[in-house]
């Protein structure tokens, strides 16, 4: 059984390391050791980015049989939700954990009518997961011809890190 457990301060460090491991795994799976998509030395997603996401949102450990197997960070306001981070430990992939965790997020916030998230263009596994498993739709493709304009600082970082682009997804709950 999959449960979401609010992230305790004592679990924060392990959460960050597990998140970085999961994101690095996806990039290395796609690009091998030649990856140049790192935010900071050796990490696809920087500690600062994860820390900011946790500070600004609701962070949960994804638990299976009492053990952490991933994590999720969401933000909710005014009937809208943002999925900032969702990761499953690589050794636990393809076991339905991510989908069960997403269902738990939706049950946790039934007031949310529109969820959104983004993922890099190369994360085929994520794209499949969001579209084919969770019911999201691709609504925007950020790239050099269509930059991310909602946050200029984030846009500059995204353009440097992912010059080939990022997909934005939405899921509308009826």
Coordinates of C-alpha atoms in Angstrom, one line a residue, residues 27 30-31 34-37 118-128 138 140-143 158 161-169:
X27 CA 19.1 11.9 -17.5
X30 CA 18.7 9.1 -21.8
X31 CA 22.1 10.7 -22.4
X34 CA 27.9 12.9 -21.5
X35 CA 24.9 14.7 -19.9
X36 CA 25.2 18.5 -19.9
X37 CA 21.8 19.3 -18.3
X118 CA 6.5 20.6 -16.3
X119 CA 9.1 18.1 -17.4
X120 CA 12.1 18.3 -19.7
X121 CA 11.6 17.2 -23.3
X122 CA 13.9 14.2 -22.9
X123 CA 12.1 12.6 -19.9
X124 CA 10.0 10.2 -22.0
X125 CA 9.2 8.1 -18.9
X126 CA 7.7 11.2 -17.3
X127 CA 5.8 12.3 -20.4
X128 CA 4.3 8.8 -20.7
X138 CA 0.5 18.7 -22.9
X140 CA 2.7 24.2 -23.9
X141 CA 6.2 23.5 -25.1
X142 CA 8.8 26.0 -23.8
X143 CA 11.8 26.5 -26.0
X158 CA 15.6 26.8 -18.0
X161 CA 19.8 24.0 -18.7
X162 CA 17.2 22.7 -21.2
X163 CA 17.8 24.7 -24.4
X164 CA 15.8 22.1 -26.4
X165 CA 12.7 22.7 -24.2
X166 CA 10.3 21.7 -21.5
X167 CA 6.7 20.5 -21.7
X168 CA 4.0 22.0 -19.5
X169 CA 1.1 19.7 -18.7

